GROMACS .gro file of N, CA and C in nm:
model
  342
    1UNK      N    1   4.608  14.197   4.243
    1UNK     CA    2   4.784  14.219   4.148
    1UNK      C    3   4.883  14.132   4.204
    2UNK      N    4   4.907  14.043   4.075
    2UNK     CA    5   4.971  13.961   4.110
    2UNK      C    6   4.902  13.801   4.143
    3UNK      N    7   4.978  13.674   4.130
    3UNK     CA    8   4.896  13.578   4.184
    3UNK      C    9   5.001  13.512   4.289
    4UNK      N   10   4.904  13.445   4.354
    4UNK     CA   11   4.946  13.325   4.485
    4UNK      C   12   4.946  13.224   4.436
    5UNK      N   13   5.037  13.192   4.472
    5UNK     CA   14   5.126  13.092   4.465
    5UNK      C   15   5.039  12.947   4.526
    6UNK      N   16   5.048  12.809   4.553
    6UNK     CA   17   5.044  12.750   4.663
    6UNK      C   18   5.074  12.777   4.850
    7UNK      N   19   5.044  12.790   4.891
    7UNK     CA   20   5.075  12.784   5.021
    7UNK      C   21   5.143  12.675   5.032
    8UNK      N   22   5.293  12.705   5.131
    8UNK     CA   23   5.413  12.586   5.128
    8UNK      C   24   5.361  12.577   5.337
    9UNK      N   25   5.320  12.456   5.348
    9UNK     CA   26   5.377  12.476   5.494
    9UNK      C   27   5.445  12.401   5.512
   10UNK      N   28   5.478  12.413   5.653
   10UNK     CA   29   5.630  12.295   5.705
   10UNK      C   30   5.585  12.314   5.833
   11UNK      N   31   5.641  12.229   5.904
   11UNK     CA   32   5.635  12.192   6.054
   11UNK      C   33   5.796  12.272   6.094
   12UNK      N   34   5.906  12.324   5.992
   12UNK     CA   35   6.011  12.361   6.082
   12UNK      C   36   6.004  12.520   6.169
   13UNK      N   37   6.044  12.551   6.265
   13UNK     CA   38   6.097  12.647   6.336
   13UNK      C   39   6.152  12.749   6.261
   14UNK      N   40   6.095  12.839   6.196
   14UNK     CA   41   6.187  12.931   6.121
   14UNK      C   42   6.227  13.064   6.176
   15UNK      N   43   6.214  13.147   6.300
   15UNK     CA   44   6.208  13.233   6.309
   15UNK      C   45   6.112  13.184   6.478
   16UNK      N   46   6.165  13.245   6.576
   16UNK     CA   47   6.160  13.254   6.719
   16UNK      C   48   6.160  13.384   6.745
   17UNK      N   49   6.071  13.410   6.892
   17UNK     CA   50   6.072  13.593   6.883
   17UNK      C   51   6.044  13.545   7.031
   18UNK      N   52   6.041  13.648   7.119
   18UNK     CA   53   6.055  13.662   7.209
   18UNK      C   54   6.047  13.751   7.342
   19UNK      N   55   5.931  13.824   7.362
   19UNK     CA   56   5.893  13.984   7.418
   19UNK      C   57   5.970  13.968   7.551
   20UNK      N   58   6.044  14.076   7.577
   20UNK     CA   59   6.143  14.097   7.677
   20UNK      C   60   6.031  14.234   7.781
   21UNK      N   61   6.024  14.161   7.942
   21UNK     CA   62   6.022  14.293   8.012
   21UNK      C   63   5.852  14.293   7.998
   22UNK      N   64   5.747  14.154   7.963
   22UNK     CA   65   5.624  14.200   7.996
   22UNK      C   66   5.582  14.296   7.827
   23UNK      N   67   5.693  14.286   7.742
   23UNK     CA   68   5.689  14.336   7.614
   23UNK      C   69   5.533  14.252   7.474
   24UNK      N   70   5.512  14.384   7.429
   24UNK     CA   71   5.388  14.268   7.307
   24UNK      C   72   5.526  14.204   7.204
   25UNK      N   73   5.445  14.099   7.151
   25UNK     CA   74   5.524  14.022   7.036
   25UNK      C   75   5.435  14.134   6.927
   26UNK      N   76   5.518  14.103   6.858
   26UNK     CA   77   5.497  14.240   6.728
   26UNK      C   78   5.399  14.124   6.636
   27UNK      N   79   5.299  14.159   6.574
   27UNK     CA   80   5.143  14.075   6.507
   27UNK      C   81   5.226  14.047   6.360
   28UNK      N   82   5.315  14.117   6.271
   28UNK     CA   83   5.375  14.138   6.154
   28UNK      C   84   5.545  14.189   6.177
   29UNK      N   85   5.634  14.112   6.083
   29UNK     CA   86   5.733  14.121   6.084
   29UNK      C   87   5.790  14.150   5.952
   30UNK      N   88   5.825  14.271   5.888
   30UNK     CA   89   5.875  14.263   5.769
   30UNK      C   90   5.982  14.262   5.720
   31UNK      N   91   5.992  14.184   5.619
   31UNK     CA   92   6.113  14.100   5.565
   31UNK      C   93   6.175  14.179   5.456
   32UNK      N   94   6.088  14.227   5.362
   32UNK     CA   95   6.122  14.338   5.239
   32UNK      C   96   5.976  14.439   5.213
   33UNK      N   97   6.031  14.517   5.129
   33UNK     CA   98   5.947  14.635   5.084
   33UNK      C   99   5.975  14.649   4.907
   34UNK      N  100   5.888  14.680   4.847
   34UNK     CA  101   5.889  14.680   4.738
   34UNK      C  102   5.811  14.815   4.666
   35UNK      N  103   5.877  14.865   4.535
   35UNK     CA  104   5.808  15.006   4.496
   35UNK      C  105   5.798  14.989   4.369
   36UNK      N  106   5.734  14.879   4.272
   36UNK     CA  107   5.695  14.908   4.158
   36UNK      C  108   5.648  14.722   4.118
   37UNK      N  109   5.566  14.777   4.052
   37UNK     CA  110   5.507  14.645   4.019
   37UNK      C  111   5.507  14.636   3.862
   38UNK      N  112   5.571  14.548   3.793
   38UNK     CA  113   5.565  14.530   3.636
   38UNK      C  114   5.507  14.359   3.669
   39UNK      N  115   5.437  14.356   3.556
   39UNK     CA  116   5.410  14.238   3.472
   39UNK      C  117   5.429  14.128   3.591
   40UNK      N  118   5.330  14.125   3.687
   40UNK     CA  119   5.299  14.043   3.812
   40UNK      C  120   5.414  14.024   3.897
   41UNK      N  121   5.548  14.105   3.920
   41UNK     CA  122   5.630  14.059   3.951
   41UNK      C  123   5.674  14.215   4.018
   42UNK      N  124   5.690  14.227   4.130
   42UNK     CA  125   5.759  14.344   4.252
   42UNK      C  126   5.872  14.355   4.237
   43UNK      N  127   5.913  14.477   4.266
   43UNK     CA  128   6.063  14.494   4.247
   43UNK      C  129   6.066  14.598   4.354
   44UNK      N  130   6.223  14.616   4.428
   44UNK     CA  131   6.262  14.720   4.528
   44UNK      C  132   6.311  14.754   4.473
   45UNK      N  133   6.404  14.810   4.347
   45UNK     CA  134   6.462  14.917   4.320
   45UNK      C  135   6.594  14.853   4.238
   46UNK      N  136   6.690  14.919   4.227
   46UNK     CA  137   6.794  14.927   4.216
   46UNK      C  138   6.867  14.842   4.322
   47UNK      N  139   6.921  14.681   4.303
   47UNK     CA  140   6.956  14.652   4.462
   47UNK      C  141   7.116  14.693   4.506
   48UNK      N  142   7.216  14.707   4.355
   48UNK     CA  143   7.326  14.780   4.440
   48UNK      C  144   7.352  14.895   4.494
   49UNK      N  145   7.236  14.987   4.455
   49UNK     CA  146   7.291  15.099   4.471
   49UNK      C  147   7.163  15.203   4.588
   50UNK      N  148   7.087  15.043   4.613
   50UNK     CA  149   6.977  15.196   4.765
   50UNK      C  150   7.020  15.158   4.830
   51UNK      N  151   7.124  15.028   4.822
   51UNK     CA  152   7.185  15.042   5.002
   51UNK      C  153   7.257  15.166   5.038
   52UNK      N  154   7.221  15.149   5.210
   52UNK     CA  155   7.333  15.231   5.255
   52UNK      C  156   7.424  15.181   5.450
   53UNK      N  157   7.554  15.158   5.423
   53UNK     CA  158   7.598  15.136   5.530
   53UNK      C  159   7.561  15.191   5.643
   54UNK      N  160   7.479  15.093   5.784
   54UNK     CA  161   7.541  15.124   5.931
   54UNK      C  162   7.598  15.060   5.984
   55UNK      N  163   7.665  15.247   6.033
   55UNK     CA  164   7.762  15.214   6.140
   55UNK      C  165   7.715  15.170   6.271
   56UNK      N  166   7.821  15.031   6.320
   56UNK     CA  167   7.803  15.000   6.460
   56UNK      C  168   7.806  15.094   6.535
   57UNK      N  169   7.803  15.069   6.695
   57UNK     CA  170   7.810  15.185   6.837
   57UNK      C  171   7.993  15.095   6.833
   58UNK      N  172   8.011  15.163   6.941
   58UNK     CA  173   8.133  15.119   6.956
   58UNK      C  174   8.125  14.968   7.033
   59UNK      N  175   8.078  14.955   7.049
   59UNK     CA  176   8.097  14.773   7.112
   59UNK      C  177   8.024  14.674   7.041
   60UNK      N  178   8.047  14.739   6.885
   60UNK     CA  179   8.006  14.640   6.731
   60UNK      C  180   7.890  14.555   6.766
   61UNK      N  181   7.841  14.581   6.866
   61UNK     CA  182   7.685  14.451   6.871
   61UNK      C  183   7.565  14.542   6.860
   62UNK      N  184   7.556  14.693   6.864
   62UNK     CA  185   7.473  14.791   6.830
   62UNK      C  186   7.451  14.859   6.713
   63UNK      N  187   7.337  14.833   6.668
   63UNK     CA  188   7.311  14.926   6.549
   63UNK      C  189   7.161  15.004   6.526
   64UNK      N  190   7.192  15.120   6.532
   64UNK     CA  191   7.082  15.211   6.515
   64UNK      C  192   7.008  15.204   6.381
   65UNK      N  193   6.958  15.177   6.362
   65UNK     CA  194   6.837  15.219   6.243
   65UNK      C  195   6.825  15.303   6.223
   66UNK      N  196   6.748  15.368   6.356
   66UNK     CA  197   6.647  15.488   6.289
   66UNK      C  198   6.719  15.611   6.377
   67UNK      N  199   6.850  15.676   6.369
   67UNK     CA  200   6.881  15.827   6.493
   67UNK      C  201   6.799  15.902   6.552
   68UNK      N  202   6.769  15.913   6.661
   68UNK     CA  203   6.706  15.951   6.746
   68UNK      C  204   6.561  15.909   6.756
   69UNK      N  205   6.582  15.795   6.754
   69UNK     CA  206   6.422  15.711   6.776
   69UNK      C  207   6.493  15.588   6.873
   70UNK      N  208   6.419  15.534   6.988
   70UNK     CA  209   6.415  15.443   7.060
   70UNK      C  210   6.348  15.316   7.076
   71UNK      N  211   6.335  15.199   7.090
   71UNK     CA  212   6.273  15.068   7.068
   71UNK      C  213   6.233  15.104   7.202
   72UNK      N  214   6.238  15.163   7.301
   72UNK     CA  215   6.225  15.117   7.483
   72UNK      C  216   6.066  15.149   7.492
   73UNK      N  217   5.971  15.095   7.362
   73UNK     CA  218   5.840  15.098   7.456
   73UNK      C  219   5.785  14.933   7.418
   74UNK      N  220   5.876  14.866   7.284
   74UNK     CA  221   5.819  14.710   7.370
   74UNK      C  222   5.994  14.676   7.296
   75UNK      N  223   6.060  14.560   7.340
   75UNK     CA  224   6.128  14.505   7.327
   75UNK      C  225   6.127  14.384   7.282
   76UNK      N  226   6.183  14.290   7.111
   76UNK     CA  227   6.185  14.119   7.193
   76UNK      C  228   6.289  14.113   7.077
   77UNK      N  229   6.348  13.967   7.183
   77UNK     CA  230   6.444  13.928   7.108
   77UNK      C  231   6.383  13.851   6.959
   78UNK      N  232   6.472  13.819   6.854
   78UNK     CA  233   6.399  13.764   6.705
   78UNK      C  234   6.529  13.704   6.698
   79UNK      N  235   6.531  13.574   6.671
   79UNK     CA  236   6.603  13.451   6.612
   79UNK      C  237   6.528  13.382   6.533
   80UNK      N  238   6.663  13.381   6.405
   80UNK     CA  239   6.639  13.274   6.273
   80UNK      C  240   6.773  13.273   6.204
   81UNK      N  241   6.751  13.193   6.102
   81UNK     CA  242   6.890  13.137   6.027
   81UNK      C  243   6.881  13.210   5.941
   82UNK      N  244   7.031  13.317   5.921
   82UNK     CA  245   7.036  13.365   5.759
   82UNK      C  246   7.146  13.261   5.673
   83UNK      N  247   7.066  13.243   5.555
   83UNK     CA  248   7.151  13.120   5.469
   83UNK      C  249   7.254  13.207   5.392
   84UNK      N  250   7.435  13.120   5.436
   84UNK     CA  251   7.533  13.160   5.386
   84UNK      C  252   7.561  13.292   5.491
   85UNK      N  253   7.509  13.317   5.582
   85UNK     CA  254   7.552  13.433   5.673
   85UNK      C  255   7.521  13.575   5.620
   86UNK      N  256   7.422  13.569   5.476
   86UNK     CA  257   7.365  13.658   5.418
   86UNK      C  258   7.213  13.737   5.384
   87UNK      N  259   7.129  13.718   5.466
   87UNK     CA  260   7.046  13.766   5.421
   87UNK      C  261   6.918  13.887   5.514
   88UNK      N  262   6.834  13.924   5.414
   88UNK     CA  263   6.752  13.974   5.494
   88UNK      C  264   6.667  13.985   5.626
   89UNK      N  265   6.680  14.052   5.714
   89UNK     CA  266   6.683  13.993   5.893
   89UNK      C  267   6.503  14.074   5.860
   90UNK      N  268   6.372  13.953   5.884
   90UNK     CA  269   6.258  14.010   5.949
   90UNK      C  270   6.268  14.114   6.058
   91UNK      N  271   6.203  14.210   6.038
   91UNK     CA  272   6.191  14.277   6.135
   91UNK      C  273   6.059  14.326   6.181
   92UNK      N  274   6.006  14.367   6.292
   92UNK     CA  275   5.871  14.457   6.352
   92UNK      C  276   5.897  14.639   6.213
   93UNK      N  277   5.808  14.652   6.248
   93UNK     CA  278   5.784  14.730   6.172
   93UNK      C  279   5.826  14.900   6.264
   94UNK      N  280   5.885  15.002   6.276
   94UNK     CA  281   5.899  15.095   6.284
   94UNK      C  282   6.081  15.065   6.366
   95UNK      N  283   6.118  14.932   6.403
   95UNK     CA  284   6.210  14.901   6.424
   95UNK      C  285   6.364  15.053   6.425
   96UNK      N  286   6.402  15.057   6.573
   96UNK     CA  287   6.472  15.186   6.550
   96UNK      C  288   6.673  15.104   6.567
   97UNK      N  289   6.661  14.997   6.659
   97UNK     CA  290   6.779  14.958   6.710
   97UNK      C  291   6.796  14.819   6.731
   98UNK      N  292   6.896  14.787   6.694
   98UNK     CA  293   6.949  14.633   6.720
   98UNK      C  294   7.029  14.678   6.800
   99UNK      N  295   7.028  14.548   6.882
   99UNK     CA  296   7.075  14.545   7.020
   99UNK      C  297   7.124  14.380   6.977
  100UNK      N  298   7.290  14.371   7.057
  100UNK     CA  299   7.342  14.197   7.062
  100UNK      C  300   7.351  14.139   6.879
  101UNK      N  301   7.320  14.215   6.848
  101UNK     CA  302   7.382  14.222   6.706
  101UNK      C  303   7.507  14.163   6.625
  102UNK      N  304   7.543  14.041   6.642
  102UNK     CA  305   7.687  14.000   6.596
  102UNK      C  306   7.739  14.036   6.429
  103UNK      N  307   7.675  14.140   6.397
  103UNK     CA  308   7.697  14.147   6.227
  103UNK      C  309   7.881  14.183   6.181
  104UNK      N  310   7.868  14.171   6.054
  104UNK     CA  311   8.029  14.232   6.034
  104UNK      C  312   7.937  14.377   5.933
  105UNK      N  313   7.863  14.309   5.875
  105UNK     CA  314   7.805  14.484   5.711
  105UNK      C  315   7.671  14.445   5.770
  106UNK      N  316   7.644  14.597   5.830
  106UNK     CA  317   7.500  14.598   5.815
  106UNK      C  318   7.409  14.710   5.701
  107UNK      N  319   7.287  14.726   5.671
  107UNK     CA  320   7.334  14.776   5.551
  107UNK      C  321   7.120  14.824   5.492
  108UNK      N  322   7.066  14.911   5.466
  108UNK     CA  323   6.892  14.994   5.459
  108UNK      C  324   6.890  15.002   5.370
  109UNK      N  325   6.808  14.996   5.271
  109UNK     CA  326   6.727  15.042   5.181
  109UNK      C  327   6.659  15.183   5.226
  110UNK      N  328   6.631  15.267   5.170
  110UNK     CA  329   6.587  15.388   5.190
  110UNK      C  330   6.335  15.342   5.166
  111UNK      N  331   6.354  15.223   5.105
  111UNK     CA  332   6.217  15.110   5.174
  111UNK      C  333   6.199  15.065   5.330
  112UNK      N  334   6.306  15.068   5.336
  112UNK     CA  335   6.329  15.006   5.538
  112UNK      C  336   6.256  15.150   5.593
  113UNK      N  337   6.277  15.275   5.611
  113UNK     CA  338   6.219  15.269   5.701
  113UNK      C  339   6.140  15.319   5.738
  114UNK      N  340   6.135  15.389   5.886
  114UNK     CA  341   5.995  15.427   5.959
  114UNK      C  342   5.958  15.541   6.001
   0.00000   0.00000   0.00000
């Protein structure tokens, strides 16, 4: 389905991962999810209405992505550059919480639920 273009290679480091407390490093980071495939293009849905705001905890740096679920089994530090301060953050599947995340607004859509 679709076409794969030329693989673009670069020696630039775009994402840094550091496991904490002997945790496992995720094998895959998901940066986007799609619902519809039309004419060789994937679509995520209506970009403006599919997103919901996530409220931070009282410390303003902790964000619960999935209520009543913990990241306790594996924790990893992820560092990447967000162009213009606004971008999709690459996360391991099943991520439940972001800690020490200094964001002003954080949103997710329902394709990002685990």
